[in-house]
Amino acid sequence: MSNSIRAFYADWAGYNRRTAEALARLSPEDLALEAGFYHWPIWAVAAHTVGARVFWLCHTAGEPGAETTPFNDPSGFGWEDDLTVVRTGAEVVGAYESTWQVVAGCLERWTPEMLGEPIRRQGRTTVQLHTRQSLLLRLINHEAYHAGEISIALSANGREPIDLWPPGDWVEGASSSLREG
Protein backbone atom coordinates (compact mmCIF):
# COMPACT_ATOMS: atom_id res chain seq x y z
CA MET A 1 0.00 0.00 0.00
CA SER A 2 1.30 3.41 -0.98
CA ASN A 3 1.94 6.01 1.68
CA SER A 4 1.48 8.87 -0.82
CA ILE A 5 -1.05 11.65 -0.42
CA ARG A 6 -2.46 11.07 -3.92
CA ALA A 7 -5.71 9.56 -2.61
CA PHE A 8 -6.39 12.66 -0.49
CA TYR A 9 -6.28 14.87 -3.59
CA ALA A 10 -7.79 12.47 -6.16
CA ASP A 11 -10.49 14.86 -7.35
CA TRP A 12 -7.89 17.46 -8.37
CA ALA A 13 -6.95 15.34 -11.39
CA GLY A 14 -10.56 15.50 -12.56
CA TYR A 15 -10.74 19.27 -12.12
CA ASN A 16 -7.57 19.60 -14.16
CA ARG A 17 -8.90 17.31 -16.90
CA ARG A 18 -12.29 19.03 -17.10
CA THR A 19 -10.70 22.49 -17.21
CA ALA A 20 -8.27 21.46 -19.96
CA GLU A 21 -11.12 19.86 -21.95
CA ALA A 22 -13.21 23.03 -21.64
CA LEU A 23 -10.30 25.22 -22.71
CA ALA A 24 -9.61 22.92 -25.69
CA ARG A 25 -13.14 23.60 -26.98
CA LEU A 26 -12.63 27.38 -27.01
CA SER A 27 -12.10 29.26 -30.24
CA PRO A 28 -9.30 31.81 -30.62
CA GLU A 29 -11.97 34.50 -30.15
CA ASP A 30 -13.11 32.88 -26.90
CA LEU A 31 -9.52 32.63 -25.63
CA ALA A 32 -9.10 36.36 -26.34
CA LEU A 33 -12.06 37.39 -24.14
CA GLU A 34 -11.05 39.49 -21.16
CA ALA A 35 -11.25 37.81 -17.79
CA GLY A 36 -10.34 38.70 -14.28
CA PHE A 37 -9.09 41.62 -12.30
CA TYR A 38 -6.14 42.38 -14.58
CA HIS A 39 -8.28 42.19 -17.71
CA TRP A 40 -6.06 39.51 -19.17
CA PRO A 41 -7.42 37.39 -21.99
CA ILE A 42 -8.66 33.95 -20.98
CA TRP A 43 -5.55 32.27 -22.39
CA ALA A 44 -3.34 34.40 -20.11
CA VAL A 45 -5.47 33.72 -17.01
CA ALA A 46 -5.31 30.00 -17.77
CA ALA A 47 -1.52 30.15 -18.29
CA HIS A 48 -1.06 32.11 -15.07
CA THR A 49 -3.14 29.52 -13.25
CA VAL A 50 -0.93 26.59 -14.17
CA GLY A 51 2.31 28.56 -14.20
CA ALA A 52 1.77 28.93 -10.46
CA ARG A 53 2.08 25.15 -10.12
CA VAL A 54 5.64 25.28 -11.44
CA PHE A 55 6.54 28.41 -9.49
CA TRP A 56 5.45 27.00 -6.14
CA LEU A 57 6.26 23.31 -6.56
CA CYS A 58 9.45 23.48 -8.62
CA HIS A 59 10.98 26.91 -8.09
CA THR A 60 9.95 27.28 -4.44
CA ALA A 61 9.69 23.71 -3.10
CA GLY A 62 12.48 22.32 -5.29
CA GLU A 63 10.45 19.61 -7.00
CA PRO A 64 11.56 18.34 -10.42
CA GLY A 65 9.77 18.84 -13.72
CA ALA A 66 9.92 22.55 -14.56
CA GLU A 67 11.99 21.78 -17.66
CA THR A 68 9.11 19.70 -19.07
CA THR A 69 6.72 22.66 -18.92
CA PRO A 70 6.56 26.03 -20.65
CA PHE A 71 7.20 27.75 -17.29
CA ASN A 72 10.84 27.05 -16.56
CA ASP A 73 11.95 30.60 -15.65
CA PRO A 74 12.71 30.54 -11.90
CA SER A 75 11.80 34.25 -11.63
CA GLY A 76 8.17 33.32 -12.23
CA PHE A 77 8.00 35.14 -15.60
CA GLY A 78 5.13 33.48 -17.43
CA TRP A 79 3.13 33.74 -20.62
CA GLU A 80 0.74 36.25 -19.04
CA ASP A 81 3.69 38.60 -18.55
CA ASP A 82 4.01 39.07 -22.32
CA LEU A 83 0.57 39.56 -23.83
CA THR A 84 2.07 40.31 -27.26
CA VAL A 85 2.66 36.57 -27.80
CA VAL A 86 -0.87 35.21 -28.03
CA ARG A 87 -1.13 31.55 -27.01
CA THR A 88 -3.30 29.01 -28.77
CA GLY A 89 -5.76 26.61 -27.24
CA ALA A 90 -3.36 23.76 -27.93
CA GLU A 91 -0.56 25.59 -26.09
CA VAL A 92 -2.80 26.31 -23.09
CA VAL A 93 -4.01 22.70 -22.93
CA GLY A 94 -0.42 21.50 -23.25
CA ALA A 95 0.50 23.74 -20.30
CA TYR A 96 -2.29 22.18 -18.23
CA GLU A 97 -1.13 18.67 -19.13
CA SER A 98 2.61 19.25 -18.59
CA THR A 99 2.18 21.10 -15.30
CA TRP A 100 -0.26 18.45 -14.08
CA GLN A 101 2.58 15.93 -14.36
CA VAL A 102 4.53 18.03 -11.83
CA VAL A 103 1.53 18.08 -9.46
CA ALA A 104 0.87 14.36 -9.93
CA GLY A 105 4.51 13.58 -9.17
CA CYS A 106 4.34 15.51 -5.91
CA LEU A 107 1.08 13.84 -4.89
CA GLU A 108 2.67 10.46 -5.55
CA ARG A 109 6.00 11.16 -3.80
CA TRP A 110 4.78 13.19 -0.85
CA THR A 111 3.56 11.39 2.27
CA PRO A 112 1.23 12.64 5.02
CA GLU A 113 4.28 13.06 7.28
CA MET A 114 5.87 15.45 4.76
CA LEU A 115 2.91 17.87 4.61
CA GLY A 116 4.03 19.83 7.66
CA GLU A 117 7.63 20.28 6.50
CA PRO A 118 8.62 23.93 6.20
CA ILE A 119 9.60 25.43 2.87
CA ARG A 120 11.48 28.72 2.86
CA ARG A 121 10.91 31.31 0.18
CA GLN A 122 12.88 34.51 -0.04
CA GLY A 123 10.35 37.25 -0.66
CA ARG A 124 11.21 40.76 -1.81
CA THR A 125 11.83 41.96 1.73
CA THR A 126 11.24 38.98 3.99
CA VAL A 127 11.70 35.24 4.23
CA GLN A 128 8.38 33.46 3.98
CA LEU A 129 7.75 30.06 5.52
CA HIS A 130 5.23 27.71 3.97
CA THR A 131 4.46 24.03 4.42
CA ARG A 132 3.87 21.51 1.67
CA GLN A 133 0.23 21.39 2.80
CA SER A 134 -0.11 25.18 2.52
CA LEU A 135 1.38 25.09 -0.99
CA LEU A 136 -1.16 22.48 -2.11
CA LEU A 137 -4.07 24.41 -0.60
CA ARG A 138 -2.77 27.63 -2.17
CA LEU A 139 -2.69 25.97 -5.58
CA ILE A 140 -6.12 24.36 -5.31
CA ASN A 141 -7.72 27.63 -4.21
CA HIS A 142 -5.81 29.58 -6.87
CA GLU A 143 -7.03 27.22 -9.58
CA ALA A 144 -10.65 27.36 -8.40
CA TYR A 145 -10.54 31.17 -8.25
CA HIS A 146 -9.26 31.49 -11.82
CA ALA A 147 -11.61 28.80 -13.17
CA GLY A 148 -14.38 30.99 -11.77
CA GLU A 149 -12.98 34.09 -13.47
CA ILE A 150 -12.78 32.27 -16.79
CA SER A 151 -16.31 30.92 -16.37
CA ILE A 152 -17.70 34.37 -15.59
CA ALA A 153 -16.01 35.82 -18.69
CA LEU A 154 -17.37 33.00 -20.84
CA SER A 155 -20.90 33.29 -19.40
CA ALA A 156 -20.93 37.08 -19.72
CA ASN A 157 -20.21 36.62 -23.42
CA GLY A 158 -22.85 33.94 -24.03
CA ARG A 159 -20.46 30.99 -23.91
CA GLU A 160 -20.66 27.81 -21.85
CA PRO A 161 -18.78 28.14 -18.53
CA ILE A 162 -16.35 25.52 -17.26
CA ASP A 163 -18.23 22.89 -15.26
CA LEU A 164 -15.87 21.38 -12.70
CA TRP A 165 -18.62 19.17 -11.27
CA PRO A 166 -20.71 17.79 -14.14
CA PRO A 167 -23.44 15.31 -13.16
CA GLY A 168 -22.18 11.74 -13.15
CA ASP A 169 -18.52 12.76 -12.86
CA TRP A 170 -18.25 13.85 -9.24
CA VAL A 171 -15.64 11.41 -7.99
CA GLU A 172 -12.54 10.87 -10.14
CA GLY A 173 -11.94 7.16 -10.62
CA ALA A 174 -15.02 6.05 -8.68
CA SER A 175 -17.09 3.09 -9.81
CA SER A 176 -20.21 3.88 -11.82
CA SER A 177 -22.43 2.83 -8.90
CA LEU A 178 -20.73 5.39 -6.64
CA ARG A 179 -21.05 8.16 -9.28
CA GLU A 180 -24.72 7.41 -9.72
CA GLY A 181 -25.45 7.44 -5.96
CSV table of C-alpha atoms in Angstrom, one decimal:
chain,number,residue,atom,x,y,z
A,1,MET,CA,0.0,0.0,0.0
A,2,SER,CA,1.3,3.4,-1.0
A,3,ASN,CA,1.9,6.0,1.7
A,4,SER,CA,1.5,8.9,-0.8
A,5,ILE,CA,-1.1,11.7,-0.4
A,6,ARG,CA,-2.5,11.1,-3.9
A,7,ALA,CA,-5.7,9.6,-2.6
A,8,PHE,CA,-6.4,12.7,-0.5
A,9,TYR,CA,-6.3,14.9,-3.6
A,10,ALA,CA,-7.8,12.5,-6.2
A,11,ASP,CA,-10.5,14.9,-7.4
A,12,TRP,CA,-7.9,17.5,-8.4
A,13,ALA,CA,-6.9,15.3,-11.4
A,14,GLY,CA,-10.6,15.5,-12.6
A,15,TYR,CA,-10.7,19.3,-12.1
A,16,ASN,CA,-7.6,19.6,-14.2
A,17,ARG,CA,-8.9,17.3,-16.9
A,18,ARG,CA,-12.3,19.0,-17.1
A,19,THR,CA,-10.7,22.5,-17.2
A,20,ALA,CA,-8.3,21.5,-20.0
A,21,GLU,CA,-11.1,19.9,-21.9
A,22,ALA,CA,-13.2,23.0,-21.6
A,23,LEU,CA,-10.3,25.2,-22.7
A,24,ALA,CA,-9.6,22.9,-25.7
A,25,ARG,CA,-13.1,23.6,-27.0
A,26,LEU,CA,-12.6,27.4,-27.0
A,27,SER,CA,-12.1,29.3,-30.2
A,28,PRO,CA,-9.3,31.8,-30.6
A,29,GLU,CA,-12.0,34.5,-30.2
A,30,ASP,CA,-13.1,32.9,-26.9
A,31,LEU,CA,-9.5,32.6,-25.6
A,32,ALA,CA,-9.1,36.4,-26.3
A,33,LEU,CA,-12.1,37.4,-24.1
A,34,GLU,CA,-11.0,39.5,-21.2
A,35,ALA,CA,-11.3,37.8,-17.8
A,36,GLY,CA,-10.3,38.7,-14.3
A,37,PHE,CA,-9.1,41.6,-12.3
A,38,TYR,CA,-6.1,42.4,-14.6
A,39,HIS,CA,-8.3,42.2,-17.7
A,40,TRP,CA,-6.1,39.5,-19.2
A,41,PRO,CA,-7.4,37.4,-22.0
A,42,ILE,CA,-8.7,33.9,-21.0
A,43,TRP,CA,-5.5,32.3,-22.4
A,44,ALA,CA,-3.3,34.4,-20.1
A,45,VAL,CA,-5.5,33.7,-17.0
A,46,ALA,CA,-5.3,30.0,-17.8
A,47,ALA,CA,-1.5,30.1,-18.3
A,48,HIS,CA,-1.1,32.1,-15.1
A,49,THR,CA,-3.1,29.5,-13.3
A,50,VAL,CA,-0.9,26.6,-14.2
A,51,GLY,CA,2.3,28.6,-14.2
A,52,ALA,CA,1.8,28.9,-10.5
A,53,ARG,CA,2.1,25.2,-10.1
A,54,VAL,CA,5.6,25.3,-11.4
A,55,PHE,CA,6.5,28.4,-9.5
A,56,TRP,CA,5.4,27.0,-6.1
A,57,LEU,CA,6.3,23.3,-6.6
A,58,CYS,CA,9.5,23.5,-8.6
A,59,HIS,CA,11.0,26.9,-8.1
A,60,THR,CA,9.9,27.3,-4.4
A,61,ALA,CA,9.7,23.7,-3.1
A,62,GLY,CA,12.5,22.3,-5.3
A,63,GLU,CA,10.5,19.6,-7.0
A,64,PRO,CA,11.6,18.3,-10.4
A,65,GLY,CA,9.8,18.8,-13.7
A,66,ALA,CA,9.9,22.6,-14.6
A,67,GLU,CA,12.0,21.8,-17.7
A,68,THR,CA,9.1,19.7,-19.1
A,69,THR,CA,6.7,22.7,-18.9
A,70,PRO,CA,6.6,26.0,-20.7
A,71,PHE,CA,7.2,27.7,-17.3
A,72,ASN,CA,10.8,27.0,-16.6
A,73,ASP,CA,12.0,30.6,-15.7
A,74,PRO,CA,12.7,30.5,-11.9
A,75,SER,CA,11.8,34.2,-11.6
A,76,GLY,CA,8.2,33.3,-12.2
A,77,PHE,CA,8.0,35.1,-15.6
A,78,GLY,CA,5.1,33.5,-17.4
A,79,TRP,CA,3.1,33.7,-20.6
A,80,GLU,CA,0.7,36.3,-19.0
A,81,ASP,CA,3.7,38.6,-18.5
A,82,ASP,CA,4.0,39.1,-22.3
A,83,LEU,CA,0.6,39.6,-23.8
A,84,THR,CA,2.1,40.3,-27.3
A,85,VAL,CA,2.7,36.6,-27.8
A,86,VAL,CA,-0.9,35.2,-28.0
A,87,ARG,CA,-1.1,31.5,-27.0
A,88,THR,CA,-3.3,29.0,-28.8
A,89,GLY,CA,-5.8,26.6,-27.2
A,90,ALA,CA,-3.4,23.8,-27.9
A,91,GLU,CA,-0.6,25.6,-26.1
A,92,VAL,CA,-2.8,26.3,-23.1
A,93,VAL,CA,-4.0,22.7,-22.9
A,94,GLY,CA,-0.4,21.5,-23.3
A,95,ALA,CA,0.5,23.7,-20.3
A,96,TYR,CA,-2.3,22.2,-18.2
A,97,GLU,CA,-1.1,18.7,-19.1
A,98,SER,CA,2.6,19.2,-18.6
A,99,THR,CA,2.2,21.1,-15.3
A,100,TRP,CA,-0.3,18.4,-14.1
A,101,GLN,CA,2.6,15.9,-14.4
A,102,VAL,CA,4.5,18.0,-11.8
A,103,VAL,CA,1.5,18.1,-9.5
A,104,ALA,CA,0.9,14.4,-9.9
A,105,GLY,CA,4.5,13.6,-9.2
A,106,CYS,CA,4.3,15.5,-5.9
A,107,LEU,CA,1.1,13.8,-4.9
A,108,GLU,CA,2.7,10.5,-5.6
A,109,ARG,CA,6.0,11.2,-3.8
A,110,TRP,CA,4.8,13.2,-0.8
A,111,THR,CA,3.6,11.4,2.3
A,112,PRO,CA,1.2,12.6,5.0
A,113,GLU,CA,4.3,13.1,7.3
A,114,MET,CA,5.9,15.4,4.8
A,115,LEU,CA,2.9,17.9,4.6
A,116,GLY,CA,4.0,19.8,7.7
A,117,GLU,CA,7.6,20.3,6.5
A,118,PRO,CA,8.6,23.9,6.2
A,119,ILE,CA,9.6,25.4,2.9
A,120,ARG,CA,11.5,28.7,2.9
A,121,ARG,CA,10.9,31.3,0.2
A,122,GLN,CA,12.9,34.5,0.0
A,123,GLY,CA,10.4,37.3,-0.7
A,124,ARG,CA,11.2,40.8,-1.8
A,125,THR,CA,11.8,42.0,1.7
A,126,THR,CA,11.2,39.0,4.0
A,127,VAL,CA,11.7,35.2,4.2
A,128,GLN,CA,8.4,33.5,4.0
A,129,LEU,CA,7.7,30.1,5.5
A,130,HIS,CA,5.2,27.7,4.0
A,131,THR,CA,4.5,24.0,4.4
A,132,ARG,CA,3.9,21.5,1.7
A,133,GLN,CA,0.2,21.4,2.8
A,134,SER,CA,-0.1,25.2,2.5
A,135,LEU,CA,1.4,25.1,-1.0
A,136,LEU,CA,-1.2,22.5,-2.1
A,137,LEU,CA,-4.1,24.4,-0.6
A,138,ARG,CA,-2.8,27.6,-2.2
A,139,LEU,CA,-2.7,26.0,-5.6
A,140,ILE,CA,-6.1,24.4,-5.3
A,141,ASN,CA,-7.7,27.6,-4.2
A,142,HIS,CA,-5.8,29.6,-6.9
A,143,GLU,CA,-7.0,27.2,-9.6
A,144,ALA,CA,-10.7,27.4,-8.4
A,145,TYR,CA,-10.5,31.2,-8.3
A,146,HIS,CA,-9.3,31.5,-11.8
A,147,ALA,CA,-11.6,28.8,-13.2
A,148,GLY,CA,-14.4,31.0,-11.8
A,149,GLU,CA,-13.0,34.1,-13.5
A,150,ILE,CA,-12.8,32.3,-16.8
A,151,SER,CA,-16.3,30.9,-16.4
A,152,ILE,CA,-17.7,34.4,-15.6
A,153,ALA,CA,-16.0,35.8,-18.7
A,154,LEU,CA,-17.4,33.0,-20.8
A,155,SER,CA,-20.9,33.3,-19.4
A,156,ALA,CA,-20.9,37.1,-19.7
A,157,ASN,CA,-20.2,36.6,-23.4
A,158,GLY,CA,-22.8,33.9,-24.0
A,159,ARG,CA,-20.5,31.0,-23.9
A,160,GLU,CA,-20.7,27.8,-21.9
A,161,PRO,CA,-18.8,28.1,-18.5
A,162,ILE,CA,-16.4,25.5,-17.3
A,163,ASP,CA,-18.2,22.9,-15.3
A,164,LEU,CA,-15.9,21.4,-12.7
A,165,TRP,CA,-18.6,19.2,-11.3
A,166,PRO,CA,-20.7,17.8,-14.1
A,167,PRO,CA,-23.4,15.3,-13.2
A,168,GLY,CA,-22.2,11.7,-13.1
A,169,ASP,CA,-18.5,12.8,-12.9
A,170,TRP,CA,-18.3,13.8,-9.2
A,171,VAL,CA,-15.6,11.4,-8.0
A,172,GLU,CA,-12.5,10.9,-10.1
A,173,GLY,CA,-11.9,7.2,-10.6
A,174,ALA,CA,-15.0,6.1,-8.7
A,175,SER,CA,-17.1,3.1,-9.8
A,176,SER,CA,-20.2,3.9,-11.8
A,177,SER,CA,-22.4,2.8,-8.9
A,178,LEU,CA,-20.7,5.4,-6.6
A,179,ARG,CA,-21.0,8.2,-9.3
A,180,GLU,CA,-24.7,7.4,-9.7
A,181,GLY,CA,-25.4,7.4,-6.0
